Coordinates of C-alpha atoms and ligand atoms in Angstrom, one line a residue:
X1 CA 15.1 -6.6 -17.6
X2 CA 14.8 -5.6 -14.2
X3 CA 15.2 -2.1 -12.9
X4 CA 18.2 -3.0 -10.1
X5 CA 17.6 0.4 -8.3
X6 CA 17.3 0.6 -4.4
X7 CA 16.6 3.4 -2.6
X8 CA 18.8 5.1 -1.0
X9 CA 18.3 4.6 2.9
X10 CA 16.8 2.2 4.4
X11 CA 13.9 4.6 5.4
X12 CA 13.5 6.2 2.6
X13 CA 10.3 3.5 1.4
X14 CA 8.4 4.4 4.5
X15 CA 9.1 8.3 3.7
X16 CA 7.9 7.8 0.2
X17 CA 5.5 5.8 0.9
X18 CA 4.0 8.3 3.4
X19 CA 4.6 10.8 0.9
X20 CA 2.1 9.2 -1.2
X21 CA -0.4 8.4 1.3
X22 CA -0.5 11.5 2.7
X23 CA -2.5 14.0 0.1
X24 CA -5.1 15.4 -0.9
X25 CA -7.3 12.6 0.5
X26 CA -6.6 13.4 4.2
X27 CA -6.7 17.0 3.9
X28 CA -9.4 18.0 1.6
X29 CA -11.4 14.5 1.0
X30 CA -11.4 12.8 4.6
X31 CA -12.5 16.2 6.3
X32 CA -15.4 17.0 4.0
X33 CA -16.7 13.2 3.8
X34 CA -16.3 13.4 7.3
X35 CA -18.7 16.8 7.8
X36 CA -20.9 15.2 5.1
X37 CA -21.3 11.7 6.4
X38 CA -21.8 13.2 10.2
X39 CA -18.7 12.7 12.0
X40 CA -17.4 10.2 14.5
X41 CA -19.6 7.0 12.7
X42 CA -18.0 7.5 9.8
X43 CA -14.7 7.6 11.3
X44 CA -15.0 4.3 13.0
X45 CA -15.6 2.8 9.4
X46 CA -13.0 4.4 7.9
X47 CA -10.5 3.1 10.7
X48 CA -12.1 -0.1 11.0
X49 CA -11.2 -0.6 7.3
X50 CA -8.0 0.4 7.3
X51 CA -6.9 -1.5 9.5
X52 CA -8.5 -4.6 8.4
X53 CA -8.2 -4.8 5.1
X54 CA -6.1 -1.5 4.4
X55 CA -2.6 -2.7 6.3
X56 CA -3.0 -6.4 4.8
X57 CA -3.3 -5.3 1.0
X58 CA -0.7 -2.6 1.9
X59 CA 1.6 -5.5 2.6
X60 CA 0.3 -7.6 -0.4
X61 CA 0.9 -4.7 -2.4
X62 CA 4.5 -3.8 -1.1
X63 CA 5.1 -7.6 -1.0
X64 CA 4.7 -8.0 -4.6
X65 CA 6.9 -5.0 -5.8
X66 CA 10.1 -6.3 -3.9
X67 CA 9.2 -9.9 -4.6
X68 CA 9.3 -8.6 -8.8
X69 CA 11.9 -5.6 -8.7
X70 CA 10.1 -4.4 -11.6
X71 CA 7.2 -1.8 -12.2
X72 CA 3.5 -2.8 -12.0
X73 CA 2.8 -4.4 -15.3
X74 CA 6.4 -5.6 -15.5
X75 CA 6.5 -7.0 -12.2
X76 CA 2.9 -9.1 -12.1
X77 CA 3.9 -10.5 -15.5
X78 CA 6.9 -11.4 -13.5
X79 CA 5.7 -13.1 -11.3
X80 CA 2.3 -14.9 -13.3
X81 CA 5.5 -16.7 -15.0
X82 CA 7.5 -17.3 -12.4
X83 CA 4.7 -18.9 -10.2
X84 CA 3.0 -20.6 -13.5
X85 CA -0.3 -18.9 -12.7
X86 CA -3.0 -17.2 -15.4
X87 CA -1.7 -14.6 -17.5
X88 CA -5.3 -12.9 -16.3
X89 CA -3.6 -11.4 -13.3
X90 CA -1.3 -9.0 -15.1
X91 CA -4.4 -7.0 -15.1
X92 CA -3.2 -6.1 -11.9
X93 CA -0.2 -4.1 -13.7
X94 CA -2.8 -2.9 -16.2
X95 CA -5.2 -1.8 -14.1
X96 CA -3.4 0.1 -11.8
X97 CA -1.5 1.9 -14.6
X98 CA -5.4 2.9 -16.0
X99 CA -6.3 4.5 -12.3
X100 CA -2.8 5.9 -12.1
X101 CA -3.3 7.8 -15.3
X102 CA -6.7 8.6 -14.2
X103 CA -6.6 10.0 -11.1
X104 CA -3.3 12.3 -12.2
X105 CA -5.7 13.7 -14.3
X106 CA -8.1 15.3 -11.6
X107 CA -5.6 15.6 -8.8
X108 CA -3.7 17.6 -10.1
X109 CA -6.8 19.8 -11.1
X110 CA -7.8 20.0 -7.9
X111 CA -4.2 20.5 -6.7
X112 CA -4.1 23.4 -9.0
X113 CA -6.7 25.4 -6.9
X114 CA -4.6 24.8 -4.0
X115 CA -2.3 27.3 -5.5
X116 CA -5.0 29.6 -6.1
X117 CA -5.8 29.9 -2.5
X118 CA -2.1 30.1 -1.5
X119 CA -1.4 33.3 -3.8
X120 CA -5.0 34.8 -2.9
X121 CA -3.8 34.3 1.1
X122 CA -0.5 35.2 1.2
X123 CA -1.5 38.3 -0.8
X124 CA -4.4 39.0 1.9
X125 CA -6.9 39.2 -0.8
X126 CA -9.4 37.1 1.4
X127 CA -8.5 39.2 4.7
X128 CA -11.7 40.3 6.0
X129 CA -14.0 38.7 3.2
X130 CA -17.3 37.8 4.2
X131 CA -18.8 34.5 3.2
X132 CA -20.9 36.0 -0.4
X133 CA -17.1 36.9 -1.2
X134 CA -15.4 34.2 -0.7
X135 CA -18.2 31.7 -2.5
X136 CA -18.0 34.0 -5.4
X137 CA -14.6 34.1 -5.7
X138 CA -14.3 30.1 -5.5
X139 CA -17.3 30.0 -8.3
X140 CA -15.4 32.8 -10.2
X141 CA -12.2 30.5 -10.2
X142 CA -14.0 27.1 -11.3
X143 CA -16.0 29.2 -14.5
X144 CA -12.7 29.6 -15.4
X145 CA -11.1 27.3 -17.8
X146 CA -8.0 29.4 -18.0
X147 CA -7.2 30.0 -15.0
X148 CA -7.7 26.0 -14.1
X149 CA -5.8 25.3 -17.3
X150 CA -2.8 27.5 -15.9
X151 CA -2.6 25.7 -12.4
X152 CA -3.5 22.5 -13.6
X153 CA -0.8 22.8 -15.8
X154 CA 1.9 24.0 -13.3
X155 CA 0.9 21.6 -10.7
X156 CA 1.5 18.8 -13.5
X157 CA 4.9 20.2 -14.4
X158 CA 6.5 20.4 -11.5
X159 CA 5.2 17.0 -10.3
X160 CA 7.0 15.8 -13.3
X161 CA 9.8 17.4 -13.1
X162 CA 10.7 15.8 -9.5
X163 CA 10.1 11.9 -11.0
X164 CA 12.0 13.2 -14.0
X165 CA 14.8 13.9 -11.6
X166 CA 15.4 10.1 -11.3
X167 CA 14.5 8.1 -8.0
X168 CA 17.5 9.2 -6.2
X169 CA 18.0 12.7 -7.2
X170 CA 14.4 13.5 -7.5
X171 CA 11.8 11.8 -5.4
X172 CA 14.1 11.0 -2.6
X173 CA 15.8 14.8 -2.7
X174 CA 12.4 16.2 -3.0
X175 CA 10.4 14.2 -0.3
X176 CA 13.4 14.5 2.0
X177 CA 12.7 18.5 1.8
X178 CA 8.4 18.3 1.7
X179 CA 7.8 15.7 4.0
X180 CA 9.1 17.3 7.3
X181 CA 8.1 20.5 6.3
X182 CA 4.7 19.3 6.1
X183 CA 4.6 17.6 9.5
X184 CA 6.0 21.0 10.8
X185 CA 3.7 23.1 9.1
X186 CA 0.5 20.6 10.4
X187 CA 1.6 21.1 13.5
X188 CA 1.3 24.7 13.5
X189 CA -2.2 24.6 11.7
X190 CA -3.2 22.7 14.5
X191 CA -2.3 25.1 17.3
X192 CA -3.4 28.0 15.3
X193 CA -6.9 26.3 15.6
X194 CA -7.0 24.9 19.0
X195 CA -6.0 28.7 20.2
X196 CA -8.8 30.4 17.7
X197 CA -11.2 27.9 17.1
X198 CA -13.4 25.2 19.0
X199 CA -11.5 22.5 19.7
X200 CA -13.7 20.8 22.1
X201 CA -16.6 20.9 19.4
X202 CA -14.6 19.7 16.9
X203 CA -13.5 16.6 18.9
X204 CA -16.8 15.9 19.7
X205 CA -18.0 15.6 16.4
X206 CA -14.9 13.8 15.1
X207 CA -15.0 10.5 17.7
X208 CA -19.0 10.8 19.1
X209 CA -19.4 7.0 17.3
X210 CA -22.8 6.5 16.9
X211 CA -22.8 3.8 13.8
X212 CA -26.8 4.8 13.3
X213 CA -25.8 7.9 11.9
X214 CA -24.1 6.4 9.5
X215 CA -26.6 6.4 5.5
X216 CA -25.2 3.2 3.5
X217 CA -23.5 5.7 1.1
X218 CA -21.6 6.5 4.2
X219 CA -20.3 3.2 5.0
X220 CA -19.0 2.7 0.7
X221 CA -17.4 6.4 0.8
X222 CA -15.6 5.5 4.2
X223 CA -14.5 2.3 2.6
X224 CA -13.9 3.7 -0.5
X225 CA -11.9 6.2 1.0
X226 CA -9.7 4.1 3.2
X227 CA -8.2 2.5 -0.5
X228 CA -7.6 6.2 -1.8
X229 CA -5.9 7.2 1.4
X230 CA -3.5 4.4 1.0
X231 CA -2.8 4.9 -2.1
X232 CA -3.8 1.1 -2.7
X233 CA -4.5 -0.9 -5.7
X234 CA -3.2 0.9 -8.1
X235 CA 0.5 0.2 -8.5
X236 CA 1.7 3.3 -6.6
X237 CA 3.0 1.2 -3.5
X238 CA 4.0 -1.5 -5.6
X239 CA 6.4 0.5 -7.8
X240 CA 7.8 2.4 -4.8
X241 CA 7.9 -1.4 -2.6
X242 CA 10.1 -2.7 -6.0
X243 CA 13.2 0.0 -4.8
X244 CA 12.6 -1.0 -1.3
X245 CA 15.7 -2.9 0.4
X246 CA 15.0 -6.7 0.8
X247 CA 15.8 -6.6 4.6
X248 CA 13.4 -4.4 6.1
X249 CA 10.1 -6.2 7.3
X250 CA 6.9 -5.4 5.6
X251 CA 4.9 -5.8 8.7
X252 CA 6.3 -3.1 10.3
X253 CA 6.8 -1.0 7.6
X254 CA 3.0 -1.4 6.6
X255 CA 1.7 -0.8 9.9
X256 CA 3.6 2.7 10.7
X257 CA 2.2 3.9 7.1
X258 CA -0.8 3.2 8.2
X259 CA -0.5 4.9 12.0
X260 CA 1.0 7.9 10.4
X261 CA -1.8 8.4 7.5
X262 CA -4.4 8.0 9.6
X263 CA -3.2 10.2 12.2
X264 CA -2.4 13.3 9.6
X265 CA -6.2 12.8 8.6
X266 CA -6.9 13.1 12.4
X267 CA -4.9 15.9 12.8
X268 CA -6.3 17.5 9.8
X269 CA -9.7 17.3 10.5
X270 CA -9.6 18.5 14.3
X271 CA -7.4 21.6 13.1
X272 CA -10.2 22.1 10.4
X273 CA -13.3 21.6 12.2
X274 CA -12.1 23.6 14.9
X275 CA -11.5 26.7 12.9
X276 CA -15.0 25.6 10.8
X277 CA -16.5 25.8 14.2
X278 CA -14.9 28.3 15.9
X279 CA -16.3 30.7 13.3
X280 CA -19.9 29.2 13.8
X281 CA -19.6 27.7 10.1
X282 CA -21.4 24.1 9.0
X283 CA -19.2 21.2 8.4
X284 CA -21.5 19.4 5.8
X285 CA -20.1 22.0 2.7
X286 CA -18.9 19.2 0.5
X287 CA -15.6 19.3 -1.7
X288 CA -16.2 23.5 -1.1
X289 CA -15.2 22.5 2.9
X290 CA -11.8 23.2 2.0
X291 CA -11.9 25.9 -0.8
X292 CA -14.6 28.0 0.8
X293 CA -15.9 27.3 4.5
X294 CA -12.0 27.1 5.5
X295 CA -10.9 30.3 4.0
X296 CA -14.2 32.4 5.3
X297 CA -12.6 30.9 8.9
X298 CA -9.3 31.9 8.3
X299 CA -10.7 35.5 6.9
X300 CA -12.2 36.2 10.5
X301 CA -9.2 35.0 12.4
X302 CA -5.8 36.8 13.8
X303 CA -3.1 36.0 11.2
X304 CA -5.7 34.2 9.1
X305 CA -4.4 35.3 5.7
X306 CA -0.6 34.1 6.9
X307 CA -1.7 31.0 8.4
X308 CA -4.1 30.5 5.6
X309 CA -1.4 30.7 2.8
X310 CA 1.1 28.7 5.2
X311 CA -2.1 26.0 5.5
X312 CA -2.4 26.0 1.2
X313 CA 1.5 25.6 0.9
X314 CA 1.1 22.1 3.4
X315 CA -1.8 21.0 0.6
X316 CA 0.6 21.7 -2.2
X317 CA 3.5 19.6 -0.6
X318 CA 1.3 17.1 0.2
X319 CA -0.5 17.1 -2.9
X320 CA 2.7 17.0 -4.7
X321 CA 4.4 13.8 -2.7
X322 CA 1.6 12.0 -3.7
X323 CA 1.1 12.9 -7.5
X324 CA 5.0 12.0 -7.9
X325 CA 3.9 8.5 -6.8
X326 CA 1.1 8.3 -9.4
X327 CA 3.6 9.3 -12.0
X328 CA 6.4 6.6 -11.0
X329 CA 4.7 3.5 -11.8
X330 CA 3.6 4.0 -15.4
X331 CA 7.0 5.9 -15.6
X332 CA 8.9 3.6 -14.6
X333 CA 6.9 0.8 -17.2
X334 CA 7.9 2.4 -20.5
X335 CA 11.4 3.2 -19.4
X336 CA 11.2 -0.7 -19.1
X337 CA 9.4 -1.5 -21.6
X338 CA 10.2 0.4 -24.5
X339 CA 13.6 1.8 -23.3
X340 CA 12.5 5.0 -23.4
X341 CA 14.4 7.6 -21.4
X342 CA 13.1 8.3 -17.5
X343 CA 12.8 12.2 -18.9
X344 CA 10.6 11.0 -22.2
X345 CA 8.9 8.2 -20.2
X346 CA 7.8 11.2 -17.9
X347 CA 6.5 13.1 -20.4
X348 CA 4.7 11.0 -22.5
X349 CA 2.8 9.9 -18.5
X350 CA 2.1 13.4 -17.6
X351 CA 1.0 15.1 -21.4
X352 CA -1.8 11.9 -22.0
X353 CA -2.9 12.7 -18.1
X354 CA -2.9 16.2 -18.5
X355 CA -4.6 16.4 -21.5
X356 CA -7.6 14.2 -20.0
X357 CA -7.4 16.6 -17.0
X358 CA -8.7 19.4 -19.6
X359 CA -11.9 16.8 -19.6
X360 CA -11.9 17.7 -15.4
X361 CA -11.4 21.5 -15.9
X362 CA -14.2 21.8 -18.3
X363 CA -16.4 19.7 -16.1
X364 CA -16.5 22.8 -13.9
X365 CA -17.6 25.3 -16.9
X366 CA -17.9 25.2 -20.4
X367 CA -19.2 21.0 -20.3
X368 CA -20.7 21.4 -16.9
X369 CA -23.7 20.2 -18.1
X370 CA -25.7 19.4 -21.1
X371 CA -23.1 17.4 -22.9
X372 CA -22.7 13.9 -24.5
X373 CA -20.7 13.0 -21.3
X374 CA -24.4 13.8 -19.4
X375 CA -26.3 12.0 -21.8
X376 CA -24.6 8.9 -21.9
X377 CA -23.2 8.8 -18.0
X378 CA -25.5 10.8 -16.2
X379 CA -22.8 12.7 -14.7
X380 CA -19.9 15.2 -15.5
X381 CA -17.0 14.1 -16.9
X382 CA -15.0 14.4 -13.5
X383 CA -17.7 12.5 -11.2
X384 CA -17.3 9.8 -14.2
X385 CA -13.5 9.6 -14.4
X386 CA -13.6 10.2 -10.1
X387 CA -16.4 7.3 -9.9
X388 CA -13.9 4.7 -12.8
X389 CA -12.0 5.2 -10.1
X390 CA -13.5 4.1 -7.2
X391 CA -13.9 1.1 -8.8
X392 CA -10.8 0.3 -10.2
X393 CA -9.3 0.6 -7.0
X394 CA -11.2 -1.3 -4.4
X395 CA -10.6 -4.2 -7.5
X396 CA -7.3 -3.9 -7.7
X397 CA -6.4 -4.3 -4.3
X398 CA -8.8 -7.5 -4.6
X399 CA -6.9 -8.4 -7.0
X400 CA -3.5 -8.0 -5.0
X401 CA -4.9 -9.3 -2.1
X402 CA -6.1 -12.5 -3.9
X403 CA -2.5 -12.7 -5.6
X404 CA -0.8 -12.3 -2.7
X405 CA -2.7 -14.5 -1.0
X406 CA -3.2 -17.4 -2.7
X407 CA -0.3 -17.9 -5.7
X408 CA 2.5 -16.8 -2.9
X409 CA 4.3 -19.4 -1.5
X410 CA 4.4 -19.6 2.1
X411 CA 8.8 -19.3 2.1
X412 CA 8.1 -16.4 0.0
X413 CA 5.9 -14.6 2.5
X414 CA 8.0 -15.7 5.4
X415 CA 11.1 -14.0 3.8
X416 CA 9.2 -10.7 2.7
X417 CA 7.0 -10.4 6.0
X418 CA 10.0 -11.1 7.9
X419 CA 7.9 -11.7 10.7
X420 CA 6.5 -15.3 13.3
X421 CA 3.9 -17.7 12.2
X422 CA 1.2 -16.1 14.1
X423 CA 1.7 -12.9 12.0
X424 CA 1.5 -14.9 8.4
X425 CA -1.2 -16.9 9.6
X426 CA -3.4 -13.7 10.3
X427 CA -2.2 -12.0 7.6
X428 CA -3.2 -14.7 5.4
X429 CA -6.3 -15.1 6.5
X430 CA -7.0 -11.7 6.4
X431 CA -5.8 -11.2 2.1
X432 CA -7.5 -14.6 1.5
X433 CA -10.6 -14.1 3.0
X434 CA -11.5 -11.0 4.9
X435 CA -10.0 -8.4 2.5
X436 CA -11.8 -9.7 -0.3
X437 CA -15.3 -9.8 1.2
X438 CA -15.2 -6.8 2.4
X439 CA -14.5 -5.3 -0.9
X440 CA -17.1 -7.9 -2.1
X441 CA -19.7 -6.4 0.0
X442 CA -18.8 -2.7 -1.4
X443 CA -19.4 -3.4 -4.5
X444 CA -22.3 -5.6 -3.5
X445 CA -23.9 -2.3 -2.1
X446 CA -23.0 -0.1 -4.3
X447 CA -24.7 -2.0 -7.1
X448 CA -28.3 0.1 -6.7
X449 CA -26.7 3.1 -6.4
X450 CA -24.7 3.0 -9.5
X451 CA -26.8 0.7 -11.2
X452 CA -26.9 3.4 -14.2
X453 CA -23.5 3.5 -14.4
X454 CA -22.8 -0.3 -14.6
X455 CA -22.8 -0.3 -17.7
X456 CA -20.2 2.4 -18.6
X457 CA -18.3 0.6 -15.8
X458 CA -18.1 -2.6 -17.5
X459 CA -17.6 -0.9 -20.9
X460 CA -14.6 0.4 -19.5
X461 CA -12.9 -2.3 -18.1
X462 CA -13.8 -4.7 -21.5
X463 CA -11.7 -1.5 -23.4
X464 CA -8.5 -2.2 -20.4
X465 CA -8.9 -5.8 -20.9
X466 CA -9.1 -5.9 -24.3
X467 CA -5.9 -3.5 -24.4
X468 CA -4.5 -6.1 -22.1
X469 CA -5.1 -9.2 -24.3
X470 CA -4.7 -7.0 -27.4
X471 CA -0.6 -6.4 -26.3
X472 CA -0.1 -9.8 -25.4
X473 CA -0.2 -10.9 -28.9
X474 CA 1.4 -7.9 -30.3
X475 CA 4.1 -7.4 -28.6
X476 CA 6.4 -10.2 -28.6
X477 CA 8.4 -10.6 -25.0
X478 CA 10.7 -13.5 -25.8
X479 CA 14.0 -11.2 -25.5
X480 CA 12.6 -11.0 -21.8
X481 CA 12.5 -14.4 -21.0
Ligands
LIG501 N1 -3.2 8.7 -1.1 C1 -3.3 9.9 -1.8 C2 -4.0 10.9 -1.0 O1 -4.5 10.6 0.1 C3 -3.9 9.8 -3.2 C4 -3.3 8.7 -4.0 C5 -4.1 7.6 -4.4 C6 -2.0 8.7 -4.4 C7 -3.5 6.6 -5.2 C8 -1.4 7.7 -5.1 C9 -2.2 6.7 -5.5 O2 -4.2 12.0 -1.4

């Protein structure tokens, strides 16, 4: 069966596909790797990346949702039939449904304490604070499982809500409402800083290159990043590319995704580091950058508390446009799989993810140390599932790349790409051989660094592949033949 939906407009791929690529990764991860990894060298990386390997496995990816019409694990079984290749590379489908389902799981933890800061803003608790305050009051919120629990849970809800909605009346409806409201909202952010913070300074340590700078972690988080930004590997492009109207080209399409994620990370990080600046604050805070160094800005600034809560309701929206496109792919699987309806589809996504989000939560209190998790891992719970996946994503867009590259036929590409020889011949060149070694040589680096967490690594992915082979002699699929 094949899900025969289409979205509505035209446009309305590239607004949902910006919708996912837009999140939490430019406004709260790319500024504090950023200010941890020393600014302008890191950036080079990161741009270098995406548009080397990012835009040609972002066209893969979209390339092999339109070509299936189907969801992730539907579509690559799809199409390992219909172009009589290995059955191996449905763990395409199956991985990206595994780093779905994972990342849901922290996102929307951390999304959750974006509506902590909104309330404490708009309410002007922070007005004033000094920086003890404010670092006390984001310890006091992460010693607290209940509080987590609670906006955890409301984040999760109303994420599913919208995909429960239906493709039409919920995503499309809802992005059409977020999405310019966040590019609005941005743009005010980033006056208010240029007018009360340093602008010049934060320019200056955004694009000084100076690749020196640059630690090897550095260059693996920037590359690393680049995926996460995207939204790549991981079936959320491919399940959104499947409604996606058969005439538009992918080049294009790819391409302005690319331009405007990168540029809302831009745009993020001058309006932060120019209020982190301006108030004579460091930039290398870590994950706190956003939760802690940005609020003690806003606290000293005219209007801070309003533009501050105006600044955490842009995080939410952005937050939330993406989480809905983590939900949609494994979503839209068991409606096709086990004819389950989109609302119980929905549900059965977001209460497994949310229930390992409590794993995330804890993390931050009650297990944030000392546990089996420590023993065994070396890490908390939430740098485990965070590290599963930065793995499983650089390999599935591998994957994809490979996919798309090699078992594609070249009429096939022509008629997706819609675009001249040259264009396919770089393309192809780039998903056969350039995308893959560079993700190749991440994981090539990143071997000493994570050497004690290879093994939990491969552990994992033996349990997703033996789930893999496991269904594919238990379920029987002739009635889809
Ligand atoms: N790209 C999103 C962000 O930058 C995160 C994301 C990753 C969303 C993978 C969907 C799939 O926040």
């Amino acid at each position: 069966m094949s899900t025969h939906n289409v979205w509505t407009h035209k446009g309305t791929f590239l607004l949902a596909a910006v919708g996912s690529a837009v999140g939490l990764g430019n406004l709260w991860r790319f500024p504090y790797l950023t200010g941890e990894n020393g600014g302008g060298a890191f950036i080079l990386v990161y741009a270098l990346t995406i548009f080397a390997v990012g835009i040609p496995i972002l066209i893969a990816e979209t390339m092999l949702g339109r070509n299936s019409r189907r969801s992730p694990i539907m579509g690559m079984r799809f199409l390992t039939r219909t172009h009589n290749t290995s059955r191996a590379w449905e763990s395409i489908g199956w991985l990206g449904a595994a780093s779905a389902f994972l990342i849901l799981s922290f996102y929307s933890v951390i999304a959750g304490w974006a509506i902590h800061y909104t309330w404490q803003m708009l309410t002007g608790s922070l007005a004033g604070a000094d920086a003890a305050t404010i670092g006390a009051g984001f310890d006091a919120l992460l010693a607290s499982p209940a509080l987590l629990t609670l906006y955890h849970t409301l984040f999760i809800v109303a994420s599913g809500l919208i995909v429960g909605m239906g493709i039409h009346k919920g995503i499309e409806s809802g992005l059409r409402i977020i999405m310019p409201a966040l590019f609005v909202i941005l743009l005010i952010v980033l006056a208010y800083g240029v007018a009360n913070g340093d602008f010049a300074a934060a320019a200056s340590f955004l694009f000084t290159f100076n690749l020196a700078d640059l630690s090897l972690e550095g260059w693996l988080a920037a590359m690393g990043q680049s995926f996460f930004t995207l939204s790549l590997g991981m079936g959320a492009i491919m399940a959104y590319g499947a409604y996606m109207s058969s005439e538009i080209s992918l080049t294009r399409t790819a391409i302005a995704i690319a331009i405007v994620d990168t540029a809302v990370a831009m745009v993020a990080g001058l309006a932060i580091f120019s209020l982190v600046f301006g108030a004579d604050l460091s930039p290398g805070q870590g994950p706190g950058l956003m939760f802690v160094t940005l609020p003690l800005a806003f606290a000293e600034m005219p209007f801070g508390a309003l533009v501050g809560g105006v600044f955490f309701i842009l995080v939410l929206g952005a937050a939330i446009s993406s989480s809905i496109s983590l939900i949609e792919p494994v979503a839209a699987f068991l409606v096709e799989r086990f004819d389950l309806t989109r609302p119980q589809a929905v549900f059965a996504m977001v209460m497994a993810s949310w229930a390992l989000g409590l794993l995330t939560v804890a993390s931050f209190n009650v297990y944030a140390e000392g546990t089996i998790f420590h023993t065994l891992f070396g890490r908390s719970a939430f740098d485990f599932i965070e590290l599963l996946t930065n793995i499983f994503m650089p390999l599935g867009g591998l994957l994809i790349a490979l996919f798309a590259g090699w078992a594609l036929t070249h009429s096939e590409v022509m008629k997706e790409m819609r675009t001249n020889e040259t264009w396919f011949t770089i393309w192809r060149l780039l998903v056969r051989f350039v995308a893959p070694a560079a993700v190749a040589f991440v994981f090539l680096r990143a071997i000493p660094q994570v050497e004690g967490y290879l093994i939990p690594a491969i552990g994992a992915l033996v349990i997703v592949g033996a789930f893999a082979a496991g269904r594919t002699f238990l379920v029987d699929d002739s009635q889809e033949q």
